Structure formats: structure tokens, C-alpha cells
Amino acid sequence: SAHLGQLLPWRQLPRLYRMVARQFGSHTLVARSFMYVPASSEKMLSKLASRRPLPDLPVLDLEDGVAFAAKAAAREGARRALTELRLPELLGGGRSVAVRVNPPAEAEQLAEEDVRCVMDSARPPDVLVLPKVESADDVAWLSGQLERHWRRPPSGPNSAVPLILMIESAAALLAMPQILDSAMSASRQRGLLHPVGCVFGSDDFCASVGVERSRDGLETRHARAQFALAARSRRLLAIDMVEIDIKDVEHLKRQCNEGRAMGFTGKQIIHPSQLEPCHAAFSPVTSRVAWAERLCEEFERHSSAGAGAFVFDGQMIDMPTVRQAQSLLAQHRALLALDEAALGGGAGGGKPA
């Protein structure tokens, strides 16, 4: 174990928080709930800011949640929600809004029109979601579209658009390490897109391997574990599969807990009733937060004294355990900031009913 006296003192906690926050999710983006909202539904868009709890990451959907005949209306609905309705401001200062475009591999013209409409805008989305990614070429295509259509802010010439990639087939899962490494390398070189997370598309994945998705999801477990490892090893958010049964809350809770145990950081949801179970499952437990705070206090004391590994609650503590505690507290702080922004920021940021 490393000598704790050689480590950063605990008074440099903000810097440590930033470091371990990157392990929880790039750009400290929080997405316990990754909630799809059809951008063609003005009613659903208008209700979004008044819901409690708020989704961590609302996703204005231009893809699967929208009928082909309504694609143009959805595109305009997303643009209007961002610019005229000022949805991000209504949701509160700490909350991002994403847009899921159509997949270029299947509907290139639709995808290009999506990107042009939402990015050549006074208020582009905070995050882009690219579905059905099969290779690094799909990400390169999106980067090329941004070069053509993104109305880049003059105040941030080096800024990049956070990107969430959807992995939805067996071939894509096998190629996932190469896809992510290529996207992250391109981000460092050109800076138009910055990968921050990945989404596991279970239904399309099952179709790609010729199996039916069962209620207990047995056929997805190996793939989900492999997916989570690929994402988390690169410090990306890992968003778990959607649950279409919106009435069985206990089943949803079990599924959330299983996903968290695999390393997932959040879950796709399709209904407001799924928000609270997801937030509870993917938030640090109060008792563990208290444990982490006490452990870090002990770490500060021993580090200041130049001591090495120490005993805490009957356990020998070394640096890996300290990092776990720091990561948990960073996650807890990010979630608190998000909740406080919702309560105090924006026109829609009143207290929950």
C-alpha cells in the first residue's frame, strides 16, 4: 500500500473531488435517470419542468419515440423547447438537456436534418445522444456534421459537445472498446465531441443475437456486465437498459440494484413513475455517506501525522479504500448540487409538491 503520509492532505479536498468525480462521470454529468421525452409531444415537453422529482438528464427524443410522419415536428419541438420555452433554465441551473438524433447508419438524411436543426440554433442541447453506434465511423460522421452545422459559441472556441453513445447490437458491443478509444482520441485531437457516457440498448441487442428479452433479463446479464466494464474503465457514465413495465415498482427496484452492482451509474426510463426508484438505487446510501465522511476525517488525521495504513472500524485501510470513500463523497456532492439547483434555480425551480 502507498504510504498515506505521501498523499495529498485532506485540506485539498476540492481538488480530490474533481479528480474522483471524473471516475464517476466525465464533466460531472449526473444521469441516474436518463428519461426519454418524445420531442413531437408539446404536452409532455411543457410538463417536464413541473415534475417532481425532476429527471437528472431529460432526453428530447427524435428517434424511436417519434413516428416517421412526426419527425419534422419533433425536430422543431426540440429546437423550440431549448430556445423559446427555455427548458434548461426552467429545470434549474445544474441540469443538462440532451437530444437523441436519428442514427446515421440507418437514416442519414434524417440524422443530418436533426443535427442541423438543433445545433445551428441560438441554444443547442447540452448533450447529444447518438443511437445505434456500430463503429467509429458513426462518431466521425457526427463530428463532420458539427463542423458544418454547429453554431459554435464565440466565448468557447475550445469547447466540445458532450456525447453519449448508444451500443445496441452484439457487433457494437464487441467493438465497443475500439469505438470508445477512437472517439476519445478524436476528442483530444479535434475537440468537437467529448464522450461522457454510454447507453445499453437491450431490445435491439437481443434482436441482434436472436433472443427474446425475458422479464428477469437473464439473457442480457453477461452483455451488460461487459458493457459496464468497457464504459467505467474509461470513466464514462454507464446507463442501463430500459424497463417497459411501468407499474411493477418492486421489479424496477430489483433491476436497478442489479445494474448498480454491475457498475451502472443510471438507467433509461420512459415514465415519471420510474424516477424515484431509479434515483434511490443510484444514489449513495446515507449510512455509507456518513461512513465515507468519517473515514476521510481519519485519513486527514493520519496523513497529517505522516502515518501509513491505519485501522478504521476494525478494518485495515489503505489507499484503494480511501479512493472509494472519496468517489462516494464526490458522487454525493454532485447529486446535492443538482438538487439544490433544481430548488433554487430557474423559473420552474420551486420546491417539490
Tab-separated table of C-alpha atoms in Angstrom:
chain	number	residue	atom	x	y	z
A	1	SER	CA	0.000	0.000	0.000
A	2	ALA	CA	1.092	3.548	-0.615
A	3	HIS	CA	2.363	5.500	2.369
A	4	LEU	CA	-0.536	7.773	3.311
A	5	GLY	CA	1.822	10.481	4.520
A	6	GLN	CA	2.945	10.956	0.935
A	7	LEU	CA	-0.596	11.573	-0.312
A	8	LEU	CA	-2.385	14.861	-0.765
A	9	PRO	CA	-3.632	16.227	2.590
A	10	TRP	CA	-7.379	16.257	3.063
A	11	ARG	CA	-7.446	20.069	3.110
A	12	GLN	CA	-7.002	19.803	-0.669
A	13	LEU	CA	-10.371	18.056	-0.844
A	14	PRO	CA	-11.825	20.176	-3.714
A	15	ARG	CA	-9.012	19.057	-5.994
A	16	LEU	CA	-9.500	15.448	-4.926
A	17	TYR	CA	-13.229	15.775	-5.548
A	18	ARG	CA	-12.595	16.939	-9.095
A	19	MET	CA	-10.240	14.030	-9.654
A	20	VAL	CA	-12.580	11.320	-8.421
A	21	ALA	CA	-15.620	12.999	-9.958
A	22	ARG	CA	-14.104	12.120	-13.317
A	23	GLN	CA	-14.281	8.475	-12.268
A	24	PHE	CA	-17.985	8.857	-11.523
A	25	GLY	CA	-18.656	10.654	-14.781
A	26	SER	CA	-16.897	12.979	-17.147
A	27	HIS	CA	-17.771	16.690	-16.826
A	28	THR	CA	-19.576	15.706	-13.578
A	29	LEU	CA	-22.678	14.961	-15.655
A	30	VAL	CA	-25.253	13.214	-13.474
A	31	ALA	CA	-27.683	10.766	-15.059
A	32	ARG	CA	-29.271	8.444	-12.519
A	33	SER	CA	-32.374	8.873	-14.649
A	34	PHE	CA	-31.961	9.109	-18.424
A	35	MET	CA	-35.544	9.999	-19.321
A	36	TYR	CA	-36.837	9.967	-22.881
A	37	VAL	CA	-39.387	12.610	-23.846
A	38	PRO	CA	-40.783	12.496	-27.410
A	39	ALA	CA	-39.932	15.887	-28.852
A	40	SER	CA	-43.062	15.685	-31.008
A	41	SER	CA	-45.261	15.940	-27.886
A	42	GLU	CA	-45.685	19.576	-26.891
A	43	LYS	CA	-47.783	18.452	-23.923
A	44	MET	CA	-45.028	16.248	-22.497
A	45	LEU	CA	-42.368	18.877	-23.112
A	46	SER	CA	-44.390	21.577	-21.360
A	47	LYS	CA	-44.987	19.343	-18.309
A	48	LEU	CA	-41.363	18.307	-17.941
A	49	ALA	CA	-40.186	21.208	-15.777
A	50	SER	CA	-43.110	20.868	-13.348
A	51	ARG	CA	-42.495	17.210	-12.494
A	52	ARG	CA	-41.079	16.221	-9.128
A	53	PRO	CA	-38.641	14.728	-8.880
A	54	LEU	CA	-37.041	16.106	-11.994
A	55	PRO	CA	-35.170	13.688	-14.246
A	56	ASP	CA	-31.416	14.068	-13.962
A	57	LEU	CA	-30.987	14.047	-17.729
A	58	PRO	CA	-34.093	14.632	-19.866
A	59	VAL	CA	-33.548	13.353	-23.403
A	60	LEU	CA	-35.589	15.046	-26.117
A	61	ASP	CA	-36.138	12.131	-28.468
A	62	LEU	CA	-36.126	12.441	-32.244
A	63	GLU	CA	-35.615	8.715	-32.872
A	64	ASP	CA	-37.569	5.649	-31.693
A	65	GLY	CA	-40.123	7.581	-29.658
A	66	VAL	CA	-41.297	9.513	-32.717
A	67	ALA	CA	-43.311	8.221	-35.681
A	68	PHE	CA	-41.754	8.791	-39.095
A	69	ALA	CA	-44.526	11.204	-40.082
A	70	ALA	CA	-43.805	13.312	-36.986
A	71	LYS	CA	-40.018	13.596	-37.406
A	72	ALA	CA	-40.086	17.177	-38.693
A	73	ALA	CA	-42.456	18.251	-35.918
A	74	ALA	CA	-40.223	16.588	-33.320
A	75	ARG	CA	-37.176	18.389	-34.650
A	76	GLU	CA	-38.934	21.725	-34.398
A	77	GLY	CA	-40.299	20.763	-30.967
A	78	ALA	CA	-36.795	20.111	-29.648
A	79	ARG	CA	-35.495	23.384	-31.058
A	80	ARG	CA	-38.418	25.314	-29.601
A	81	ALA	CA	-38.094	23.644	-26.182
A	82	LEU	CA	-34.466	24.725	-25.988
A	83	THR	CA	-34.796	28.241	-27.376
A	84	GLU	CA	-38.335	29.540	-26.816
A	85	LEU	CA	-39.507	27.519	-23.820
A	86	ARG	CA	-36.004	27.798	-22.319
A	87	LEU	CA	-36.320	24.319	-20.878
A	88	PRO	CA	-32.777	24.109	-19.430
A	89	GLU	CA	-33.337	27.304	-17.436
A	90	LEU	CA	-36.754	26.114	-16.238
A	91	LEU	CA	-35.245	22.865	-14.984
A	92	GLY	CA	-32.600	24.645	-12.917
A	93	GLY	CA	-29.021	25.723	-13.366
A	94	GLY	CA	-27.319	22.396	-12.764
A	95	ARG	CA	-29.374	20.219	-15.081
A	96	SER	CA	-28.423	19.392	-18.666
A	97	VAL	CA	-30.819	18.652	-21.523
A	98	ALA	CA	-29.915	16.090	-24.185
A	99	VAL	CA	-31.229	15.431	-27.684
A	100	ARG	CA	-31.223	11.969	-29.253
A	101	VAL	CA	-30.867	12.253	-33.013
A	102	ASN	CA	-31.666	9.582	-35.582
A	103	PRO	CA	-28.947	7.015	-36.384
A	104	PRO	CA	-26.823	7.963	-39.403
A	105	ALA	CA	-26.245	4.312	-40.339
A	106	GLU	CA	-29.994	3.782	-40.856
A	107	ALA	CA	-31.387	7.228	-41.649
A	108	GLU	CA	-28.570	9.544	-42.656
A	109	GLN	CA	-30.774	12.268	-44.126
A	110	LEU	CA	-32.956	12.399	-41.028
A	111	ALA	CA	-29.879	12.420	-38.811
A	112	GLU	CA	-28.312	15.307	-40.722
A	113	GLU	CA	-31.524	17.320	-40.543
A	114	ASP	CA	-31.675	16.627	-36.796
A	115	VAL	CA	-28.133	17.847	-36.205
A	116	ARG	CA	-28.586	20.926	-38.364
A	117	CYS	CA	-31.823	21.936	-36.647
A	118	VAL	CA	-30.677	21.596	-33.036
A	119	MET	CA	-27.034	22.656	-33.431
A	120	ASP	CA	-27.475	25.611	-35.798
A	121	SER	CA	-29.503	27.261	-33.079
A	122	ALA	CA	-29.216	30.028	-30.520
A	123	ARG	CA	-29.499	27.398	-27.777
A	124	PRO	CA	-28.109	23.991	-28.789
A	125	PRO	CA	-28.587	20.993	-26.481
A	126	ASP	CA	-26.145	20.405	-23.643
A	127	VAL	CA	-25.602	16.787	-24.698
A	128	LEU	CA	-26.026	14.833	-27.937
A	129	VAL	CA	-27.110	11.187	-27.881
A	130	LEU	CA	-26.060	9.091	-30.879
A	131	PRO	CA	-28.069	5.853	-31.235
A	132	LYS	CA	-27.126	2.547	-32.856
A	133	VAL	CA	-23.405	3.227	-32.956
A	134	GLU	CA	-21.762	0.354	-34.838
A	135	SER	CA	-18.278	1.723	-35.475
A	136	ALA	CA	-16.030	4.726	-35.011
A	137	ASP	CA	-17.243	5.911	-38.421
A	138	ASP	CA	-20.606	6.858	-36.893
A	139	VAL	CA	-18.926	9.174	-34.391
A	140	ALA	CA	-16.699	10.607	-37.138
A	141	TRP	CA	-19.827	11.298	-39.202
A	142	LEU	CA	-21.377	13.245	-36.327
A	143	SER	CA	-18.178	15.217	-35.842
A	144	GLY	CA	-18.271	16.150	-39.524
A	145	GLN	CA	-21.851	17.335	-39.178
A	146	LEU	CA	-20.892	19.549	-36.259
A	147	GLU	CA	-18.185	21.155	-38.359
A	148	ARG	CA	-20.876	22.080	-40.869
A	149	HIS	CA	-23.815	22.981	-38.665
A	150	TRP	CA	-22.764	23.829	-35.105
A	151	ARG	CA	-23.163	27.489	-34.267
A	152	ARG	CA	-20.143	27.363	-32.003
A	153	PRO	CA	-20.183	29.877	-29.115
A	154	PRO	CA	-17.588	32.631	-29.650
A	155	SER	CA	-16.780	32.613	-25.928
A	156	GLY	CA	-15.698	28.984	-26.012
A	157	PRO	CA	-13.682	28.168	-29.128
A	158	ASN	CA	-12.212	25.094	-27.453
A	159	SER	CA	-15.496	23.805	-26.087
A	160	ALA	CA	-16.827	20.420	-27.125
A	161	VAL	CA	-20.294	18.906	-27.208
A	162	PRO	CA	-20.725	16.137	-24.620
A	163	LEU	CA	-21.637	12.905	-26.406
A	164	ILE	CA	-23.451	9.805	-25.175
A	165	LEU	CA	-23.137	6.757	-27.411
A	166	MET	CA	-25.769	4.019	-27.604
A	167	ILE	CA	-24.478	0.454	-28.015
A	168	GLU	CA	-27.349	-1.661	-29.320
A	169	SER	CA	-26.041	-4.779	-31.076
A	170	ALA	CA	-23.743	-7.718	-30.455
A	171	ALA	CA	-21.284	-6.447	-33.050
A	172	ALA	CA	-21.239	-2.993	-31.467
A	173	LEU	CA	-20.676	-4.472	-28.010
A	174	LEU	CA	-17.683	-6.476	-29.234
A	175	ALA	CA	-16.298	-3.373	-30.940
A	176	MET	CA	-17.130	-1.087	-28.002
A	177	PRO	CA	-13.549	-0.720	-26.666
A	178	GLN	CA	-12.270	0.317	-30.090
A	179	ILE	CA	-15.241	2.630	-30.686
A	180	LEU	CA	-14.734	4.411	-27.366
A	181	ASP	CA	-10.957	4.653	-27.684
A	182	SER	CA	-11.292	6.109	-31.177
A	183	ALA	CA	-13.944	8.616	-30.080
A	184	MET	CA	-11.901	9.708	-27.078
A	185	SER	CA	-8.752	10.045	-29.174
A	186	ALA	CA	-10.605	12.135	-31.759
A	187	SER	CA	-11.945	14.299	-28.935
A	188	ARG	CA	-8.424	15.080	-27.765
A	189	GLN	CA	-7.309	15.930	-31.304
A	190	ARG	CA	-10.245	17.930	-32.678
A	191	GLY	CA	-12.383	18.723	-29.676
A	192	LEU	CA	-15.806	18.865	-31.360
A	193	LEU	CA	-17.265	15.939	-29.408
A	194	HIS	CA	-16.414	14.798	-25.907
A	195	PRO	CA	-17.645	11.291	-24.971
A	196	VAL	CA	-19.173	11.345	-21.489
A	197	GLY	CA	-21.278	8.185	-21.370
A	198	CYS	CA	-22.758	5.106	-22.993
A	199	VAL	CA	-26.242	3.589	-23.076
A	200	PHE	CA	-27.014	-0.121	-23.366
A	201	GLY	CA	-29.878	-0.735	-25.812
A	202	SER	CA	-31.243	-4.081	-24.655
A	203	ASP	CA	-34.107	-4.661	-27.078
A	204	ASP	CA	-32.069	-4.104	-30.217
A	205	PHE	CA	-29.223	-6.081	-28.664
A	206	CYS	CA	-31.488	-9.075	-28.043
A	207	ALA	CA	-32.783	-8.857	-31.601
A	208	SER	CA	-29.216	-8.846	-32.915
A	209	VAL	CA	-28.415	-12.148	-31.185
A	210	GLY	CA	-31.785	-13.744	-31.937
A	211	VAL	CA	-33.194	-13.999	-28.414
A	212	GLU	CA	-36.302	-12.620	-26.769
A	213	ARG	CA	-35.872	-10.362	-23.802
A	214	SER	CA	-37.315	-12.032	-20.723
A	215	ARG	CA	-38.719	-10.404	-17.621
A	216	ASP	CA	-35.719	-11.267	-15.448
A	217	GLY	CA	-33.257	-10.234	-18.169
A	218	LEU	CA	-31.064	-13.328	-17.825
A	219	GLU	CA	-30.067	-13.148	-21.483
A	220	THR	CA	-28.679	-9.617	-21.043
A	221	ARG	CA	-26.587	-10.034	-17.890
A	222	HIS	CA	-23.302	-11.055	-19.449
A	223	ALA	CA	-23.591	-8.339	-22.092
A	224	ARG	CA	-24.498	-5.686	-19.521
A	225	ALA	CA	-21.551	-6.606	-17.318
A	226	GLN	CA	-19.213	-6.430	-20.318
A	227	PHE	CA	-20.739	-3.092	-21.346
A	228	ALA	CA	-20.393	-1.587	-17.866
A	229	LEU	CA	-16.740	-2.617	-17.634
A	230	ALA	CA	-15.929	-1.048	-21.002
A	231	ALA	CA	-17.620	2.231	-20.055
A	232	ARG	CA	-16.476	2.559	-16.457
A	233	SER	CA	-12.877	1.590	-17.186
A	234	ARG	CA	-12.810	4.724	-19.353
A	235	ARG	CA	-14.517	6.855	-16.695
A	236	LEU	CA	-17.685	7.164	-18.746
A	237	LEU	CA	-21.230	7.050	-17.430
A	238	ALA	CA	-22.902	3.681	-17.969
A	239	ILE	CA	-26.675	3.848	-18.484
A	240	ASP	CA	-28.588	0.589	-18.051
A	241	MET	CA	-31.438	-0.896	-20.084
A	242	VAL	CA	-34.984	0.419	-20.019
A	243	GLU	CA	-37.816	-1.321	-18.147
A	244	ILE	CA	-41.088	-1.168	-20.070
A	245	ASP	CA	-43.302	-2.340	-17.172
A	246	ILE	CA	-44.145	0.994	-15.570
A	247	LYS	CA	-46.416	-0.446	-12.851
A	248	ASP	CA	-44.265	-3.049	-11.068
A	249	VAL	CA	-42.113	-0.824	-8.875
A	250	GLU	CA	-40.547	-3.697	-6.932
A	251	HIS	CA	-39.345	-5.315	-10.140
A	252	LEU	CA	-37.857	-1.991	-11.227
A	253	LYS	CA	-36.063	-1.641	-7.889
A	254	ARG	CA	-34.536	-5.112	-8.237
A	255	GLN	CA	-33.412	-4.316	-11.762
A	256	CYS	CA	-31.866	-1.005	-10.653
A	257	ASN	CA	-29.996	-2.665	-7.791
A	258	GLU	CA	-28.698	-5.358	-10.130
A	259	GLY	CA	-27.487	-2.718	-12.559
A	260	ARG	CA	-25.756	-0.725	-9.855
A	261	ALA	CA	-23.977	-3.878	-8.658
A	262	MET	CA	-22.640	-4.320	-12.200
A	263	GLY	CA	-21.247	-0.785	-12.245
A	264	PHE	CA	-24.026	1.125	-13.999
A	265	THR	CA	-24.443	4.744	-12.914
A	266	GLY	CA	-28.031	5.264	-14.081
A	267	LYS	CA	-30.947	3.871	-16.044
A	268	GLN	CA	-33.045	4.709	-19.088
A	269	ILE	CA	-36.621	5.483	-18.114
A	270	ILE	CA	-39.799	6.117	-20.048
A	271	HIS	CA	-42.280	7.210	-17.362
A	272	PRO	CA	-42.217	9.654	-14.410
A	273	SER	CA	-43.228	6.841	-12.018
A	274	GLN	CA	-39.778	5.334	-12.571
A	275	LEU	CA	-37.879	8.419	-11.381
A	276	GLU	CA	-37.896	7.906	-7.612
A	277	PRO	CA	-36.857	4.212	-7.659
A	278	CYS	CA	-34.003	4.999	-10.048
A	279	HIS	CA	-32.785	7.955	-8.040
A	280	ALA	CA	-32.873	5.933	-4.829
A	281	ALA	CA	-30.995	2.997	-6.334
A	282	PHE	CA	-28.239	5.041	-7.954
A	283	SER	CA	-27.663	7.449	-5.052
A	284	PRO	CA	-25.221	6.824	-2.191
A	285	VAL	CA	-26.909	5.379	0.892
A	286	THR	CA	-26.959	7.813	3.821
A	287	SER	CA	-25.132	5.416	6.126
A	288	ARG	CA	-22.368	4.940	3.545
A	289	VAL	CA	-22.005	8.705	3.119
A	290	ALA	CA	-21.548	9.027	6.886
A	291	TRP	CA	-19.000	6.186	6.795
A	292	ALA	CA	-17.085	7.879	3.985
A	293	GLU	CA	-17.035	11.218	5.803
A	294	ARG	CA	-15.685	9.622	8.996
A	295	LEU	CA	-13.103	7.612	7.075
A	296	CYS	CA	-11.871	10.695	5.238
A	297	GLU	CA	-11.568	12.582	8.522
A	298	GLU	CA	-9.420	9.747	9.863
A	299	PHE	CA	-7.399	9.803	6.662
A	300	GLU	CA	-6.710	13.516	7.152
A	301	ARG	CA	-5.613	12.956	10.727
A	302	HIS	CA	-3.271	10.078	9.893
A	303	SER	CA	-1.949	11.774	6.761
A	304	SER	CA	-1.110	14.955	8.680
A	305	ALA	CA	0.782	12.845	11.217
A	306	GLY	CA	2.732	11.100	8.460
A	307	ALA	CA	1.242	7.718	9.329
A	308	GLY	CA	0.800	4.842	6.898
A	309	ALA	CA	-2.157	2.472	6.632
A	310	PHE	CA	-4.476	2.695	9.631
A	311	VAL	CA	-7.296	0.791	11.299
A	312	PHE	CA	-10.832	2.170	10.961
A	313	ASP	CA	-13.958	0.410	12.273
A	314	GLY	CA	-11.914	-2.752	12.712
A	315	GLN	CA	-10.627	-2.727	9.134
A	316	MET	CA	-7.145	-2.024	7.789
A	317	ILE	CA	-7.466	0.991	5.492
A	318	ASP	CA	-5.152	1.697	2.574
A	319	MET	CA	-5.398	3.956	-0.460
A	320	PRO	CA	-7.906	1.942	-2.570
A	321	THR	CA	-10.446	2.155	0.273
A	322	VAL	CA	-9.777	5.871	0.698
A	323	ARG	CA	-10.384	6.391	-3.021
A	324	GLN	CA	-13.701	4.533	-2.759
A	325	ALA	CA	-14.761	6.881	0.036
A	326	GLN	CA	-13.636	9.936	-1.924
A	327	SER	CA	-15.524	8.759	-5.016
A	328	LEU	CA	-18.688	8.177	-2.998
A	329	LEU	CA	-18.487	11.667	-1.494
A	330	ALA	CA	-17.856	13.207	-4.914
A	331	GLN	CA	-20.976	11.492	-6.223
A	332	HIS	CA	-22.943	12.636	-3.180
A	333	ARG	CA	-21.771	16.230	-3.660
A	334	ALA	CA	-22.681	16.200	-7.378
A	335	LEU	CA	-26.196	14.981	-6.579
A	336	LEU	CA	-26.656	17.569	-3.836
A	337	ALA	CA	-25.601	20.319	-6.228
A	338	LEU	CA	-28.092	19.084	-8.801
A	339	ASP	CA	-30.941	19.024	-6.281
A	340	GLU	CA	-30.052	22.460	-4.916
A	341	ALA	CA	-30.002	23.908	-8.433
A	342	ALA	CA	-33.472	22.488	-9.049
A	343	LEU	CA	-34.803	24.009	-5.825
A	344	GLY	CA	-33.168	27.383	-6.189
A	345	GLY	CA	-32.679	27.993	-9.888
A	346	GLY	CA	-34.898	28.759	-12.828
A	347	ALA	CA	-38.500	29.777	-13.128
A	348	GLY	CA	-39.589	26.222	-12.554
A	349	GLY	CA	-37.305	25.645	-9.604
A	350	GLY	CA	-39.814	25.774	-6.793
A	351	LYS	CA	-39.922	23.239	-4.015
A	352	PRO	CA	-41.392	19.830	-4.753
A	353	ALA	CA	-45.078	19.495	-4.176
